[in-house]
Amino acid sequence: MKLRLFKQERCCPRMGPGCLSAGLPVVCLFVVMCQTTIMAVEYDGGVVIGADSRTTTGAYIANRVTDKLTRIHNKIYCCRSGSAADTQAIAEIVAYQLGFHSIELDEPPLVETAANLFRASCYRYREELTAGILVAGWDKRKGGQVYSVPIGGMLVRQPVSVGGSGSTYIYGFMDANYKPGMNKEQCMELTAAALSLAMERDGSSGGVVRLASISEEGVERRVILGNQLPKFSTH
Amino acid sequence: MEKHCTDSRVKGVSTGTTILAAIFDGGVVIGSDSRASIGGEYVSSKTINKVIQVHDRIFCCIAGSLADAQAVIKTAKFHLSFHSVQMESPPQVIAAASVLKDLCYKNKDELQAGFLTAGWDKKNGPQVYVVSLGGMLISQQVTIGGSGSTFIYGYVDAKYKPNMTKEECLQFATNALALAMGRDNVSGGVAHLVVITEKGVEHVVVPGDKLPRFHDE
């Protein structure tokens, strides 16, 4: 337990403002991070996923139009947060494993399978990795599903899930505004609003909002540019 | 000069907390949860009142180390009542906030406490001030603080509108506190709310079972 705490203190930039105000010593390891805000919501018939588009190296924004919604299979995507290198590597490995498995089965893979593959890698190498991932997609057996694989390698299915450094700011908003039984457009609006609010407050999140909806029909992607984001009463 | 250890995990009783203050049309609502914990593991009090009266129409909310906050408030109350006697009139809200700010800034190395000050005075009407950890003082329309506040930044940004009615503002404050208490393990208990207007002061306590529930509860 102690070892893990020290590791987190070392990689301070990832933890965000709370860490600094607690007076912990900040040693800046300039790793490329997707401190970020990611979100995934289930609706009847599919899922909506969304992410911001900022990748940072310390205080420099290495990529302001990042695509953090990564295709794992035709109807299975993942949202990446944490170390950019770690999550890209894991996603590539899982995509390979899932593709192979799908050919063996001769049918589209299940979202739960993809989530378990992520969990297996994230848990086995938990000491070396910094990866928080949301796996979301559609399959014939259970429809739209969202699985959360946070840092440490837990796996849990949730109807709505947020992740990344900006997610702490929108837990309250999400709890208050998510209702079971929303349709696709409502989920898109909720995700766009939540991501804008998080991007407004979190220094590590920003840029554009990338959205995707996955259903039986396929995958539909949208981008909402900075000046088109929903605005809230400024005070 | 010795620097005290600022590791809040090792310190004594601290208010992991959620505090909030918001201006509505004609007054201000200030509120908090009621949990005090030791190291985030043991709840030492379920019903502590973190909304403290420093003068007739001026209230403060504390966040951070309970001991530091209580000491600072005690000193501030004394300074404020002395100031009020000298001026021969009720103190302004900014006077209360400035007294707290002075204490926090001059003793910033030893203290670990932040304050929200809210109140009503004749000159400027309802006001809310934030005195943060190092001694910064700023005025805002709505402000949140404490460990539980991180979870409701999005909700407050989206939901707060200037010039709400008293009932709308009370509902907004209750919802925000309930959402924070639902996500933060060191905030909880009941919601203490105080409404301050020109006419007077009204205390509202919302017990745990009467707090609004949300989709996953």
XYZ file of C-alpha atoms in Angstrom:
452
model
C 0.000 0.000 0.000
C 2.710 2.496 1.004
C 4.701 1.813 -2.175
C 1.730 2.686 -4.303
C 1.172 5.961 -2.470
C 4.777 7.011 -3.027
C 4.470 6.145 -6.702
C 1.453 8.426 -7.015
C 3.212 11.230 -5.154
C 6.145 10.951 -7.540
C 4.011 11.325 -10.611
C 2.314 14.389 -9.230
C 1.176 16.183 -12.399
C -1.313 13.397 -12.989
C -3.159 13.968 -9.735
C -4.216 17.491 -10.434
C -4.896 20.467 -8.149
C -5.936 18.542 -5.036
C -2.438 17.145 -4.623
C -0.719 20.531 -4.735
C -2.970 22.179 -2.193
C -2.301 19.368 0.284
C 1.317 20.516 0.336
C 2.787 17.292 -1.039
C 6.223 17.729 -2.599
C 5.789 18.096 -6.348
C 8.479 16.398 -8.397
C 7.579 16.872 -12.042
C 8.266 13.832 -14.160
C 7.497 15.090 -17.648
C 5.657 12.047 -18.916
C 3.188 12.451 -21.743
C -0.199 12.242 -20.060
C -3.794 12.249 -21.099
C -5.029 13.739 -17.863
C -8.392 14.061 -19.291
C -12.128 13.830 -18.993
C -13.806 10.794 -20.486
C -17.405 9.643 -20.214
C -19.546 6.771 -21.397
C -23.341 6.359 -21.119
C -25.573 3.382 -21.943
C -28.949 3.893 -23.602
C -31.504 1.413 -24.851
C -29.933 0.226 -28.089
C -26.342 1.395 -27.719
C -23.812 3.586 -25.978
C -22.565 7.152 -26.252
C -18.912 7.848 -25.476
C -17.101 11.162 -25.238
C -13.729 12.667 -24.424
C -11.854 15.967 -24.449
C -8.844 16.345 -26.744
C -5.874 17.533 -24.674
C -2.582 15.645 -24.204
C 0.006 17.286 -21.959
C 3.723 16.948 -21.278
C 3.995 18.814 -18.008
C 2.640 22.290 -18.764
C 2.943 21.986 -22.555
C -0.040 20.741 -24.518
C 1.575 18.205 -26.810
C -1.594 17.567 -28.782
C -4.694 19.770 -28.568
C -6.815 17.680 -30.926
C -6.150 14.185 -29.580
C -8.534 11.380 -30.375
C -8.947 9.460 -27.143
C -11.772 7.311 -28.467
C -9.887 4.309 -29.780
C -11.390 1.574 -31.927
C -10.839 -1.906 -30.550
C -13.267 -3.675 -32.859
C -16.086 -2.720 -35.233
C -18.551 -1.973 -32.459
C -16.266 -1.793 -29.422
C -14.399 1.378 -28.500
C -12.362 2.430 -25.495
C -11.847 5.837 -23.868
C -8.270 6.330 -22.658
C -6.999 8.298 -19.663
C -3.692 8.295 -17.802
C -0.339 7.789 -19.470
C -0.662 8.180 -23.241
C 2.053 5.589 -23.923
C 0.601 2.989 -21.551
C -2.943 3.283 -22.842
C -1.926 3.238 -26.509
C 0.155 0.111 -25.920
C -2.603 -1.681 -24.006
C -5.251 -0.748 -26.561
C -3.110 -2.093 -29.397
C -2.519 -5.367 -27.573
C -6.186 -5.823 -26.679
C -7.252 -4.997 -30.253
C -4.930 -7.704 -31.521
C -6.109 -10.262 -28.964
C -9.765 -9.465 -29.645
C -9.345 -9.602 -33.413
C -7.752 -13.028 -33.129
C -10.481 -14.243 -30.763
C -13.192 -12.953 -33.112
C -11.716 -14.870 -36.067
C -11.558 -18.060 -33.986
C -15.188 -17.639 -32.917
C -16.292 -16.606 -36.411
C -18.622 -13.968 -34.954
C -18.370 -10.438 -33.522
C -16.769 -10.371 -30.050
C -18.620 -9.424 -26.863
C -17.977 -6.117 -25.102
C -17.513 -8.037 -21.875
C -14.701 -10.013 -23.498
C -12.907 -6.819 -24.519
C -13.349 -5.411 -21.024
C -11.917 -8.554 -19.471
C -8.899 -8.437 -21.789
C -8.240 -4.850 -20.661
C -8.657 -5.847 -17.050
C -6.273 -8.783 -17.402
C -3.474 -6.551 -18.737
C -4.172 -3.638 -16.363
C -4.254 -5.874 -13.291
C -1.241 -8.034 -14.127
C 0.974 -5.024 -14.782
C -0.656 -2.681 -12.285
C 2.678 -1.612 -10.714
C 4.091 -0.446 -14.034
C 1.016 1.047 -15.638
C -0.964 4.252 -15.247
C -4.104 3.583 -17.226
C -7.769 4.363 -16.596
C -9.972 3.002 -19.351
C -13.674 2.958 -20.190
C -14.665 0.132 -22.543
C -17.962 0.666 -24.338
C -19.748 -0.925 -27.257
C -22.678 -2.872 -28.602
C -23.100 -6.613 -29.022
C -25.988 -8.876 -29.881
C -26.186 -10.557 -26.493
C -26.508 -7.644 -24.052
C -26.904 -4.567 -26.261
C -25.121 -1.387 -25.232
C -22.674 -1.816 -22.348
C -20.162 0.349 -20.482
C -17.363 -1.215 -18.449
C -14.982 0.764 -16.279
C -11.376 -0.411 -15.778
C -9.782 2.225 -13.503
C -6.160 2.414 -12.321
C -5.390 -0.759 -10.388
C -7.273 -3.096 -12.659
C -10.804 -3.363 -11.258
C -13.630 -4.220 -13.654
C -17.170 -3.046 -13.126
C -20.130 -2.516 -15.424
C -22.000 0.757 -14.901
C -24.837 2.438 -16.822
C -22.891 5.696 -16.811
C -19.232 6.229 -16.012
C -16.738 9.100 -16.045
C -12.966 8.977 -15.803
C -9.790 11.000 -15.897
C -8.624 13.970 -13.862
C -11.543 16.167 -14.906
C -14.112 13.596 -13.860
C -14.122 14.595 -10.179
C -15.724 17.933 -11.080
C -18.697 16.386 -12.821
C -19.726 13.566 -10.485
C -22.366 15.806 -8.947
C -23.650 16.975 -12.335
C -23.807 13.417 -13.615
C -25.616 12.106 -10.521
C -28.185 14.876 -10.770
C -28.815 14.754 -14.513
C -28.510 11.121 -15.594
C -31.802 9.255 -15.641
C -32.269 5.670 -16.809
C -34.224 5.409 -20.049
C -32.757 8.373 -21.945
C -32.517 8.166 -25.723
C -29.441 8.670 -27.896
C -29.803 12.443 -28.421
C -30.336 13.078 -24.713
C -27.239 11.021 -23.903
C -25.227 13.012 -26.457
C -26.373 16.306 -24.909
C -25.654 15.093 -21.387
C -22.156 13.943 -22.361
C -21.362 17.171 -24.236
C -22.594 19.305 -21.302
C -20.703 17.271 -18.711
C -17.464 17.341 -20.709
C -17.723 21.121 -21.249
C -18.183 21.690 -17.526
C -15.188 19.509 -16.713
C -13.031 21.182 -19.372
C -13.948 24.554 -17.894
C -12.639 23.592 -14.440
C -9.821 21.106 -15.121
C -6.583 22.548 -16.450
C -5.605 19.187 -17.890
C -8.742 18.877 -20.036
C -9.657 21.048 -22.973
C -9.740 21.486 -26.722
C -12.696 19.998 -28.553
C -15.282 17.453 -27.465
C -15.210 14.200 -29.411
C -18.388 12.117 -29.250
C -19.281 8.738 -30.710
C -22.409 6.643 -30.565
C -22.262 2.892 -31.058
C -25.354 0.838 -31.835
C -26.511 -2.041 -33.989
C -26.456 0.261 -37.039
C -22.790 1.112 -36.529
C -20.610 3.906 -35.203
C -21.407 7.602 -35.638
C -18.719 10.144 -34.694
C -19.133 13.838 -33.942
C -16.824 16.681 -33.016
C -17.978 19.770 -31.120
C -15.549 22.655 -31.525
C -14.642 24.976 -28.677
C -16.890 27.854 -29.712
C -19.875 25.559 -30.180
C -19.745 24.008 -26.714
C -22.755 24.490 -24.415
C -22.308 27.576 -22.242
C -23.341 27.976 -18.621
C -24.065 31.029 -16.513
C -20.688 32.539 -15.726
C -20.105 33.779 -12.202
C 11.935 28.253 12.038
C 10.110 24.965 12.240
C 7.703 23.997 9.548
C 4.825 21.930 10.799
C 4.069 18.767 8.930
C 1.248 19.576 6.546
C 0.326 15.990 5.840
C -3.385 16.052 6.480
C -3.473 12.276 6.739
C -1.444 12.373 9.953
C -3.016 15.457 11.532
C -5.717 15.245 14.128
C -9.370 15.931 13.662
C -9.998 17.619 10.334
C -13.133 18.581 8.560
C -13.051 16.712 5.292
C -16.076 18.617 4.320
C -18.345 20.291 1.828
C -19.207 23.960 2.299
C -21.130 26.261 0.041
C -22.388 29.839 -0.097
C -24.595 31.438 -2.738
C -26.200 34.852 -3.262
C -29.874 35.038 -4.233
C -32.177 37.963 -4.827
C -32.210 39.745 -1.472
C -29.949 37.557 0.624
C -27.427 34.789 0.857
C -27.536 31.068 1.702
C -24.565 29.477 3.437
C -24.409 25.773 4.234
C -22.307 22.752 5.042
C -22.388 19.046 5.817
C -21.911 17.824 9.398
C -19.167 15.207 9.462
C -15.839 15.480 11.301
C -13.337 12.691 10.771
C -9.931 11.604 12.016
C -7.620 10.695 9.137
C -10.588 9.956 6.928
C -11.139 6.628 8.707
C -13.172 7.362 11.792
C -16.127 9.717 12.000
C -15.547 11.557 15.246
C -18.742 13.568 14.964
C -21.830 13.042 12.811
C -23.549 16.295 13.663
C -20.962 19.008 13.961
C -22.116 22.462 12.912
C -19.588 24.065 10.613
C -21.640 27.208 10.026
C -20.500 29.586 12.730
C -21.972 32.964 13.568
C -19.378 35.715 13.903
C -21.859 38.569 14.130
C -25.601 39.231 13.877
C -25.791 38.943 10.101
C -22.381 37.453 9.287
C -21.682 33.706 9.212
C -18.584 31.672 8.414
C -18.004 28.171 7.157
C -14.763 26.391 7.940
C -12.728 23.896 5.956
C -9.458 22.247 6.861
C -8.105 21.551 10.308
C -10.878 21.923 12.869
C -8.491 23.039 15.600
C -6.913 25.767 13.466
C -10.291 26.973 12.270
C -11.777 27.190 15.749
C -8.775 29.128 17.022
C -8.917 31.582 14.149
C -12.674 32.104 14.480
C -12.365 32.791 18.198
C -9.772 35.485 17.549
C -11.734 36.901 14.661
C -14.932 37.180 16.698
C -13.080 39.177 19.294
C -11.520 41.544 16.765
C -14.822 41.979 14.975
C -16.885 42.836 18.035
C -14.215 45.310 19.149
C -14.271 46.884 15.687
C -18.048 47.044 15.792
C -17.991 48.850 19.128
C -15.431 51.365 17.837
C -17.448 52.051 14.675
C -20.717 52.180 16.634
C -22.462 50.201 13.891
C -22.770 46.587 12.753
C -19.618 45.510 10.914
C -19.566 45.090 7.151
C -19.212 41.594 5.740
C -15.918 42.554 4.128
C -14.605 43.592 7.553
C -15.228 40.084 8.878
C -13.614 38.555 5.807
C -10.600 40.871 6.093
C -10.051 39.966 9.739
C -10.000 36.278 8.802
C -7.753 36.977 5.848
C -5.224 38.839 8.008
C -5.043 35.969 10.467
C -4.698 33.367 7.727
C -2.071 35.316 5.784
C 0.137 36.325 8.705
C 0.142 32.785 10.091
C 0.120 30.919 6.799
C 3.025 28.660 7.777
C 1.283 27.285 10.853
C -2.356 27.240 9.833
C -4.276 24.967 7.524
C -7.762 26.412 7.408
C -9.919 28.105 4.803
C -13.158 30.040 5.248
C -16.273 31.104 3.432
C -17.786 34.281 4.835
C -21.331 35.220 3.937
C -23.632 37.880 5.247
C -25.742 40.911 4.715
C -24.894 44.524 5.495
C -26.645 47.797 4.796
C -23.970 49.220 2.496
C -23.530 46.395 -0.021
C -26.389 43.986 0.624
C -25.730 40.246 0.426
C -22.093 39.235 -0.124
C -19.951 36.117 -0.181
C -16.179 36.118 0.392
C -13.643 33.328 0.159
C -10.511 33.285 2.299
C -8.385 30.455 0.983
C -5.553 28.467 2.588
C -2.705 30.935 2.038
C -4.733 34.025 2.846
C -6.229 35.130 -0.481
C -9.487 37.072 -0.246
C -11.911 37.284 -3.136
C -15.584 38.049 -3.543
C -17.825 35.738 -5.563
C -21.514 35.182 -6.309
C -21.383 31.506 -5.482
C -18.569 29.487 -4.023
C -17.895 25.981 -2.775
C -15.110 24.584 -0.644
C -13.782 21.555 1.189
C -12.863 18.111 -0.063
C -16.378 17.325 -1.264
C -16.546 20.437 -3.394
C -14.510 18.956 -6.261
C -17.421 16.670 -7.116
C -19.956 19.448 -7.492
C -18.060 22.061 -9.534
C -19.840 20.883 -12.662
C -23.252 20.879 -10.985
C -22.792 24.353 -9.473
C -21.492 25.808 -12.753
C -24.484 24.400 -14.599
C -27.228 25.057 -12.058
C -26.459 28.388 -10.375
C -28.215 31.416 -11.821
C -27.928 34.957 -10.446
C -31.087 36.445 -8.856
C -32.790 33.213 -7.892
C -35.578 33.280 -5.307
C -34.933 32.147 -1.752
C -36.686 28.789 -2.279
C -34.815 28.089 -5.514
C -31.514 28.901 -3.833
C -32.281 26.687 -0.838
C -33.163 23.804 -3.154
C -29.989 24.380 -5.172
C -27.840 24.390 -2.014
C -29.518 21.261 -0.607
C -29.067 19.395 -3.899
C -25.435 20.418 -4.201
C -24.624 19.328 -0.638
C -26.484 16.031 -1.109
C -24.570 15.283 -4.321
C -21.230 16.036 -2.671
C -22.058 13.951 0.396
C -23.012 11.102 -1.917
C -19.599 11.017 -3.547
C -17.182 12.203 -0.820
C -16.564 9.719 1.977
C -15.432 12.406 4.443
C -18.579 14.508 4.001
C -21.924 13.394 5.307
C -24.533 13.570 8.017
C -27.084 16.352 7.841
C -27.119 19.521 5.774
C -26.900 22.705 7.843
C -28.147 25.753 5.967
C -28.448 29.373 7.081
C -30.402 32.014 5.145
C -29.337 35.616 5.822
C -31.435 38.553 4.625
C -32.114 42.104 5.694
C -34.954 40.837 7.871
C -32.912 38.351 9.809
C -31.371 34.917 9.995
C -33.100 31.565 9.417
C -31.554 28.162 10.212
C -32.598 25.158 8.143
C -31.407 21.642 8.983
C -32.091 18.869 6.481
C -31.623 15.463 8.126
C -30.000 12.625 6.157
C -33.198 10.797 5.294
C -34.836 13.965 3.926
C -31.969 14.792 1.561
C -32.794 14.489 -2.152
C -31.981 11.115 -3.684
C -30.558 10.576 -7.146
C -30.788 7.932 -9.797
C -28.456 5.327 -8.312
C -29.630 5.512 -4.664
